[in-house]
Short mmCIF file of C-alpha atoms in Angstrom, two decimals:
data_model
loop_
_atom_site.label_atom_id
_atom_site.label_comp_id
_atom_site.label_asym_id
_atom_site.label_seq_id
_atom_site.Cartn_x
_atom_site.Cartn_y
_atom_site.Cartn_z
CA UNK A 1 10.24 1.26 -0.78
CA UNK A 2 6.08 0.97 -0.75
CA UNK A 3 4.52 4.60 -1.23
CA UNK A 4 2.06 4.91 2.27
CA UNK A 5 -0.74 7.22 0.71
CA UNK A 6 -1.85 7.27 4.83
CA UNK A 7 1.54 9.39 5.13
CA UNK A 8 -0.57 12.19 3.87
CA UNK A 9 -3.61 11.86 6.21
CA UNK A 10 -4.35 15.39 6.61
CA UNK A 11 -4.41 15.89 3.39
CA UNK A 12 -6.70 13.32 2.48
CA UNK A 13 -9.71 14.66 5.39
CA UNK A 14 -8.89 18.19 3.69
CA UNK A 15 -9.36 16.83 -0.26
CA UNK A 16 -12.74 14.91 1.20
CA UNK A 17 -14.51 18.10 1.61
CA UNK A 18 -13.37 19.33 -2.10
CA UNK A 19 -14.70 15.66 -3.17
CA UNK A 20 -18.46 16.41 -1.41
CA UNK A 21 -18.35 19.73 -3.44
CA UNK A 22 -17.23 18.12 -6.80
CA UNK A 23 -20.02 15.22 -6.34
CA UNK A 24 -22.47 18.14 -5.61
CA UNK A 25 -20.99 19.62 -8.98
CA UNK A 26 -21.83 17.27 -11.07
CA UNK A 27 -24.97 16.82 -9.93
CA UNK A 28 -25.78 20.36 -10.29
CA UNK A 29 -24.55 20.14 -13.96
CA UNK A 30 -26.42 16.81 -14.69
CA UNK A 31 -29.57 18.11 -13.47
CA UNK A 32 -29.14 21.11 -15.67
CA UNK A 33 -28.11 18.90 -18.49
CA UNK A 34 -31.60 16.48 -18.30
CA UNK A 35 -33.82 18.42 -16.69
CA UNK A 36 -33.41 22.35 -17.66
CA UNK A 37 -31.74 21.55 -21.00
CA UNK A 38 -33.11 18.91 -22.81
CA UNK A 39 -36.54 16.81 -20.79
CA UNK A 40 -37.94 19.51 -19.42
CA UNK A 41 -38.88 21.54 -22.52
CA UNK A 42 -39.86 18.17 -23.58
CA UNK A 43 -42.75 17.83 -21.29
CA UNK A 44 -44.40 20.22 -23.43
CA UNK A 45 -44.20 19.41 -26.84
CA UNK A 46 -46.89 17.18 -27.09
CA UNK A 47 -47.33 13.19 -27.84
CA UNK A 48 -44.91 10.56 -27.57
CA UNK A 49 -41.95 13.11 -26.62
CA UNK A 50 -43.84 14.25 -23.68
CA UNK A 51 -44.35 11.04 -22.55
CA UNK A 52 -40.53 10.25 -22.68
CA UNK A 53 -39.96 12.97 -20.92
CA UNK A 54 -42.26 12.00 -18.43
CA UNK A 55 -40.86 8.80 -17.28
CA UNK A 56 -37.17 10.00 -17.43
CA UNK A 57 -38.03 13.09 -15.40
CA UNK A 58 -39.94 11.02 -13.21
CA UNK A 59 -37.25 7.67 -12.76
CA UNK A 60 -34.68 11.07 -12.72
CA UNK A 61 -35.94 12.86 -9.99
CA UNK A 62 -36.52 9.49 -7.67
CA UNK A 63 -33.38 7.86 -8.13
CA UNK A 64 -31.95 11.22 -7.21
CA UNK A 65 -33.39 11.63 -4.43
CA UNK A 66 -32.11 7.98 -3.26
CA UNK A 67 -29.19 8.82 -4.22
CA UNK A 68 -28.68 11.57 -2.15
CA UNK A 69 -30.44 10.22 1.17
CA UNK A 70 -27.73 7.49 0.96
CA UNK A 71 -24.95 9.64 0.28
CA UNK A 72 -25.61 11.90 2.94
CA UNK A 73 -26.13 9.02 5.32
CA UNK A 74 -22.49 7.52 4.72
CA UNK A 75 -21.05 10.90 4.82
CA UNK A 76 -23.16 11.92 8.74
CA UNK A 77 -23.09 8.18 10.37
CA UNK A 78 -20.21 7.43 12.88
CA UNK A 79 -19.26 3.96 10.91
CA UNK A 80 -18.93 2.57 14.50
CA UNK A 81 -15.91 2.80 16.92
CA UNK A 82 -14.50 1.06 20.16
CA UNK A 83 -16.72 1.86 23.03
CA UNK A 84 -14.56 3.18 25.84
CA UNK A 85 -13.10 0.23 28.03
CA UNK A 86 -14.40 -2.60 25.49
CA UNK A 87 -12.46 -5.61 26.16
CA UNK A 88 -13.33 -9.28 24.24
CA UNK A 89 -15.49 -11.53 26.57
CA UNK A 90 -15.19 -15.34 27.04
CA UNK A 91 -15.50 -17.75 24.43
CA UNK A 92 -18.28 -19.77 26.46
CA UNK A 93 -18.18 -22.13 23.48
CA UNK A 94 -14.60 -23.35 24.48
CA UNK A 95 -14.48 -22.45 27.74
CA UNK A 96 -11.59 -19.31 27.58
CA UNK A 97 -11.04 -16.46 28.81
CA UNK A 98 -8.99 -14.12 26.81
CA UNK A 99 -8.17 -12.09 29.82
CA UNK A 100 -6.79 -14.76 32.10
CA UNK A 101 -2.95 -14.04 32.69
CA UNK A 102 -3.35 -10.67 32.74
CA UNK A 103 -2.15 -8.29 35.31
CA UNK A 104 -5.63 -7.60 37.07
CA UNK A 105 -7.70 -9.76 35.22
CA UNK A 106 -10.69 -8.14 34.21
CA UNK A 107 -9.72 -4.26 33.70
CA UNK A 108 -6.48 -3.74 31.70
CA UNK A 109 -6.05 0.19 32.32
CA UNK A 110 -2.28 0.30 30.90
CA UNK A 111 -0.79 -0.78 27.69
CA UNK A 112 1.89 -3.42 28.95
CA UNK A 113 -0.93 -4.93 30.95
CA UNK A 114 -2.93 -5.20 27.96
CA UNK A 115 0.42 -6.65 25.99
CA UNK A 116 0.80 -9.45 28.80
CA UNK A 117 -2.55 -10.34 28.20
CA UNK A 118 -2.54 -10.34 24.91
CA UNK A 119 0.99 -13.00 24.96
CA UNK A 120 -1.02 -15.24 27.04
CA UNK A 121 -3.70 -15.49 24.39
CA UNK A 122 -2.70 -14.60 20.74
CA UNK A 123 -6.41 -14.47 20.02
CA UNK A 124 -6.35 -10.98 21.47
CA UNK A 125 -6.75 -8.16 19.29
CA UNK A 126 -4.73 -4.66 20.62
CA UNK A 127 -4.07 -1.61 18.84
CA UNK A 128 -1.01 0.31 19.63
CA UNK A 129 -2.60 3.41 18.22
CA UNK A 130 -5.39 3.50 20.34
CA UNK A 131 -3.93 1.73 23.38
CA UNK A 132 -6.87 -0.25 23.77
CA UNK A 133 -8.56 -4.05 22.64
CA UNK A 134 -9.76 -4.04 19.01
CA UNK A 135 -12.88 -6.50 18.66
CA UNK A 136 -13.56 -9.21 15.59
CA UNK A 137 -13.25 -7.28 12.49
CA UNK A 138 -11.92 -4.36 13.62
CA UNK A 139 -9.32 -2.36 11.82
CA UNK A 140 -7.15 1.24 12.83
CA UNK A 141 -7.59 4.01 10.10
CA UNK A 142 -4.87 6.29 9.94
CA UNK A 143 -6.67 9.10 7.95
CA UNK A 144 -9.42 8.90 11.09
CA UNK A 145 -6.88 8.35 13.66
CA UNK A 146 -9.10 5.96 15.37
CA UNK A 147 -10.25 2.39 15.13
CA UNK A 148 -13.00 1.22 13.10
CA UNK A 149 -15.92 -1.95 13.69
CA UNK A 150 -16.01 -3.88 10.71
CA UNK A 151 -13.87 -1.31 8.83
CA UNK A 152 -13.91 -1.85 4.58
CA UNK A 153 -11.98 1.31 3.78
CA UNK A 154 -11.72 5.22 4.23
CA UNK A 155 -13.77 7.27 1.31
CA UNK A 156 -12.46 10.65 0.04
CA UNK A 157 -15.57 11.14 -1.81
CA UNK A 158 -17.92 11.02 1.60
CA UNK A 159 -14.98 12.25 3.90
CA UNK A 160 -15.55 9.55 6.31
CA UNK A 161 -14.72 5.66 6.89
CA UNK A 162 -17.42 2.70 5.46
CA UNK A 163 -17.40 0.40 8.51
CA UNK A 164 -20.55 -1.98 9.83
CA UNK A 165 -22.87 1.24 11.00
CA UNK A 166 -22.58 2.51 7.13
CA UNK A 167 -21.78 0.08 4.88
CA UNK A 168 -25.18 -0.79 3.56
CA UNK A 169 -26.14 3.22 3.08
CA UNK A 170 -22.69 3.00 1.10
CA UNK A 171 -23.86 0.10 -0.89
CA UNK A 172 -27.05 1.60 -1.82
CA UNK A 173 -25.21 4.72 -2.60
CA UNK A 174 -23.37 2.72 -5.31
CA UNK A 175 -26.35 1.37 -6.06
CA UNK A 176 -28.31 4.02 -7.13
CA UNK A 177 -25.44 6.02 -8.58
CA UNK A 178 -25.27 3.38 -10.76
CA UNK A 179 -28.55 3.39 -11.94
CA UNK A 180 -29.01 7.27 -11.96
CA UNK A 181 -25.80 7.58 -14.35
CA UNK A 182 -26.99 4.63 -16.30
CA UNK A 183 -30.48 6.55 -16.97
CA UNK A 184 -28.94 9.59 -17.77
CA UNK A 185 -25.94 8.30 -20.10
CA UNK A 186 -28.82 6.16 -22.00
CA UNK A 187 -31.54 9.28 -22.12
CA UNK A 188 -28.61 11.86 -23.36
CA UNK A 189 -27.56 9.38 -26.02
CA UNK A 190 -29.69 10.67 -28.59
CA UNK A 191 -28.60 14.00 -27.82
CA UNK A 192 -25.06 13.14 -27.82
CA UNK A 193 -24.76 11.03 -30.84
CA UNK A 194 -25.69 14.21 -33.31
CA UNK A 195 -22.45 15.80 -32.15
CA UNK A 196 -20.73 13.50 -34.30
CA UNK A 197 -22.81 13.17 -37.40
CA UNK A 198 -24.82 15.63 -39.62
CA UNK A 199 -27.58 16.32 -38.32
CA UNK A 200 -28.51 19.59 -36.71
CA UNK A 201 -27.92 20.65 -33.18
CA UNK A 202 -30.49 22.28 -31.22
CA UNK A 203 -29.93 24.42 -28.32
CA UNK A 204 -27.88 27.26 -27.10
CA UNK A 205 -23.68 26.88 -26.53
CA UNK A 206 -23.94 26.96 -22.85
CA UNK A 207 -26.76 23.88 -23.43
CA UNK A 208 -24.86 22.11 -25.44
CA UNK A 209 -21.87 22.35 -23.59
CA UNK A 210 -23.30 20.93 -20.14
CA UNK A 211 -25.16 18.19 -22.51
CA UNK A 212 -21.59 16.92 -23.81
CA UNK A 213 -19.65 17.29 -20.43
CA UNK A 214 -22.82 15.13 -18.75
CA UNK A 215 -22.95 12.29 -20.78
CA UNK A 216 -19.10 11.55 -20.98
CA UNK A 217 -19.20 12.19 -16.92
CA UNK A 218 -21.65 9.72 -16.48
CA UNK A 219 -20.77 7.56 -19.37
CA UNK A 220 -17.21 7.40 -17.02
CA UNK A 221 -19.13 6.74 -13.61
CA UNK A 222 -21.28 4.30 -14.60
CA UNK A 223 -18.82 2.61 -15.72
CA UNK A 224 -16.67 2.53 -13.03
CA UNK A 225 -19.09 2.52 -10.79
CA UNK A 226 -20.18 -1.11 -12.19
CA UNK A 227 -16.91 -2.45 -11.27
CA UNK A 228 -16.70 -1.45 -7.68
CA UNK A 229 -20.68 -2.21 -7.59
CA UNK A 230 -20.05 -6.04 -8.75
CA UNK A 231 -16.75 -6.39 -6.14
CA UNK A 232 -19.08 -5.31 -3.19
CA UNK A 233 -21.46 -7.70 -4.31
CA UNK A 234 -18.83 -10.66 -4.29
CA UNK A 235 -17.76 -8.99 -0.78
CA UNK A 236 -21.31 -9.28 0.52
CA UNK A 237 -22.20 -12.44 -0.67
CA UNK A 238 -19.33 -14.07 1.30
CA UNK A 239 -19.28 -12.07 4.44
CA UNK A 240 -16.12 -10.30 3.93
CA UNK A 241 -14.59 -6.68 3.82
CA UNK A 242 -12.19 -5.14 0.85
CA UNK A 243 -9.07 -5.07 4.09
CA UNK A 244 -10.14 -8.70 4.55
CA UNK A 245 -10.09 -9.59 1.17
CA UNK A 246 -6.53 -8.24 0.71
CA UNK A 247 -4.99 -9.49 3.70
CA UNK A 248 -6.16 -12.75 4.02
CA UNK A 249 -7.52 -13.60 0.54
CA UNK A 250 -10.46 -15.34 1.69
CA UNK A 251 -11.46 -18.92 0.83
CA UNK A 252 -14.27 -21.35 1.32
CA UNK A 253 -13.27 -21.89 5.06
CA UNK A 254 -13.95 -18.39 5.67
CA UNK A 255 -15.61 -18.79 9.16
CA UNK A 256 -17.36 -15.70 9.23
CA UNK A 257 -19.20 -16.64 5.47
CA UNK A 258 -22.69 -17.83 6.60
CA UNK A 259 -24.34 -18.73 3.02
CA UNK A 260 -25.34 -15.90 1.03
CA UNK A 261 -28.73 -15.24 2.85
CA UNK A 262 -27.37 -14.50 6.42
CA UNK A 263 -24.20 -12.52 4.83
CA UNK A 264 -26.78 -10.40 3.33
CA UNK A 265 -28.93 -9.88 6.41
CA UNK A 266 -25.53 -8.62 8.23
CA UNK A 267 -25.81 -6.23 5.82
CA UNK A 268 -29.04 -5.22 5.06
CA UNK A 269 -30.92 -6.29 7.97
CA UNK A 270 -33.97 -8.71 7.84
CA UNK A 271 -36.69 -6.57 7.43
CA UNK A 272 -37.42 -6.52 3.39
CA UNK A 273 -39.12 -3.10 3.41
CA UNK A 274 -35.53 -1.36 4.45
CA UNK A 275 -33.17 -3.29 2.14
CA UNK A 276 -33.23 -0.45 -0.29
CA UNK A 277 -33.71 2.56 1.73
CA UNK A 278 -30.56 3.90 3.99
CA UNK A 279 -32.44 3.36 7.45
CA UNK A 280 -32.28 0.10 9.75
CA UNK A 281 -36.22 -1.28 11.26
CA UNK A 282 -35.93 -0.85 15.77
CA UNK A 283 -36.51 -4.44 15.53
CA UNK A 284 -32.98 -5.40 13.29
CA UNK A 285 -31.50 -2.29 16.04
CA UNK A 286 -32.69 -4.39 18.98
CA UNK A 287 -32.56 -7.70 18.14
CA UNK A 288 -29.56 -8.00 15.48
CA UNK A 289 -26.52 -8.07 17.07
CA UNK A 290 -23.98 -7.64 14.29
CA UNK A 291 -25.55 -4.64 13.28
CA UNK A 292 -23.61 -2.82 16.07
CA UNK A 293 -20.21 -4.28 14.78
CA UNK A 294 -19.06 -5.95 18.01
CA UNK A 295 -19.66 -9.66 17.27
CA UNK A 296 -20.55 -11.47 14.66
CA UNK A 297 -21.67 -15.27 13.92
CA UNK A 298 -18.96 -18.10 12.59
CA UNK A 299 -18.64 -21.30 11.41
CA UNK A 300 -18.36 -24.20 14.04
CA UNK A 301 -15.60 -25.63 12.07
CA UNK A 302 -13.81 -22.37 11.47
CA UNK A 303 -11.01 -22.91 14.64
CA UNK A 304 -8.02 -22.91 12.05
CA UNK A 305 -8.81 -19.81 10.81
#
């Protein structure tokens, strides 16, 4: 019998608010750790130390603040849902219309209209859930009891679901957690490596303490961190989402991979300036369709899949 961790749904929304306070945690004690503890006093002692100090603190304090803009705006955007009433429109390319067959044709109020429909085209989407159509991409998340556009998976640590409105702010979050753990497991190493050796240990016990707990913290999440960073990547790069990867173990015919370029702009958006900030240009709003989550570009030569 397969464990269904979605059994448990309410208490997975309840442990995402613990996980918001934990993140903030560490943060709090990393801070304390590079910035109170050990670089800050730094800044003062004159010459090349000073100068270290200078350009951690500095790189420290900006790829915090990144950090948090993105995590805040995975955990506060609506990762995009079903707009009330959606239903799929005609495939003008070959000439169907996914509603024909059904019961009244163009509004299917009731759920066993919506089934007939859906018999007289299998290329209908329906969720029993939500009694209503799901578009391309779409998946139902039990832990938000509600269907999401382009869903990837639910996240206990921002209490919320990564779908196409907040994937790329939950990219960039990885992406600068990564680098802010990086920087401070490398600028703590010198600190940490005298707990094994010899040589003498300055600071107080409460100092030392967050020092130690900070760099083995970090040490673990950048490490980690790497892992899911690089898998993202690979998702990215071939226009595919972690529940599309599992279920249909995607392969070169995979109609909705583009080339790497126009993957990434589904992403990212094609404005340059706002690839690594958490915040879509009006123009990509406006004029990029997928952005919204409710169609996206194939293949011409993708009707097998």
């Amino acid at each position: 019998m397969t464990w269904n961790v979605f059994k448990y749904c309410s208490i997975l929304r309840a442990l995402g608010s613990v996980m918001i306070l934990l993140v903030l945690g560490i943060i709090c004690v990393s801070y304390y750790a590079v910035v109170v503890a050990n670089y800050g006093p730094a800044l003062f002692d004159g010459g090349l130390d000073s100068i270290t100090a200078f350009v951690v603190l500095s790189l420290f304090h900006f790829l915090l603040a990144m950090l948090l803009w993105s995590y805040f705006s995975v955990v506060i955007t609506d990762p995009g849902g079903v707009p009330p009433n959606w239903i799929p429109t005609p495939d003008e390319e070959r000439g169907d219309d996914p509603l024909v067959g059904s019961e009244d044709g163009i509004n299917l109020s009731s759920n066993q209209s919506a089934m007939h429909g859906k018999r007289t085209n299998p290329g209908i989407r329906f969720c029993q859930k939500c009694n209503r159509f799901k578009p391309p991409r779409c998946h139902h998340c039990s832990v938000c009891g509600r269907c999401i556009l382009k869903m990837d998976h639910h996240c206990v640590w921002v209490v919320n679901c990564v779908g196409a409105l907040n994937y790329k702010y939950f990219l960039l979050f990885l992406f600068y957690t990564f680098l802010e753990t990086g920087l401070v497991t490398v600028s703590l190493l010198p600190v940490f490596i005298p707990f094994f050796t010899d040589e003498e240990i300055h600071g107080t016990p409460g100092s030392l303490v967050a020092t130690f707990i900070t760099f083995v913290l970090n040490l673990a999440f950048v490490l980690s961190i790497m892992g899911f960073l690089i898998m993202h990547i690979s998702l990215v790069k071939r226009n595919t989402t972690t529940i599309e990867a599992f279920e249909k173990k995607t392969t070169p015919k995979w109609h909705y991979d583009l080339g790497w370029k126009l993957n990434f702009q589904q992403v990212f958006g094609k404005k340059k300036n706002y690839w690594f900030i958490p915040a879509y240009s009006e123009d990509d709003l406006e004029r990029v369709a997928w952005i919204k989550g409710l169609e996206y570009p194939t293949r011409p030569y993708s009707d097998d899949l």
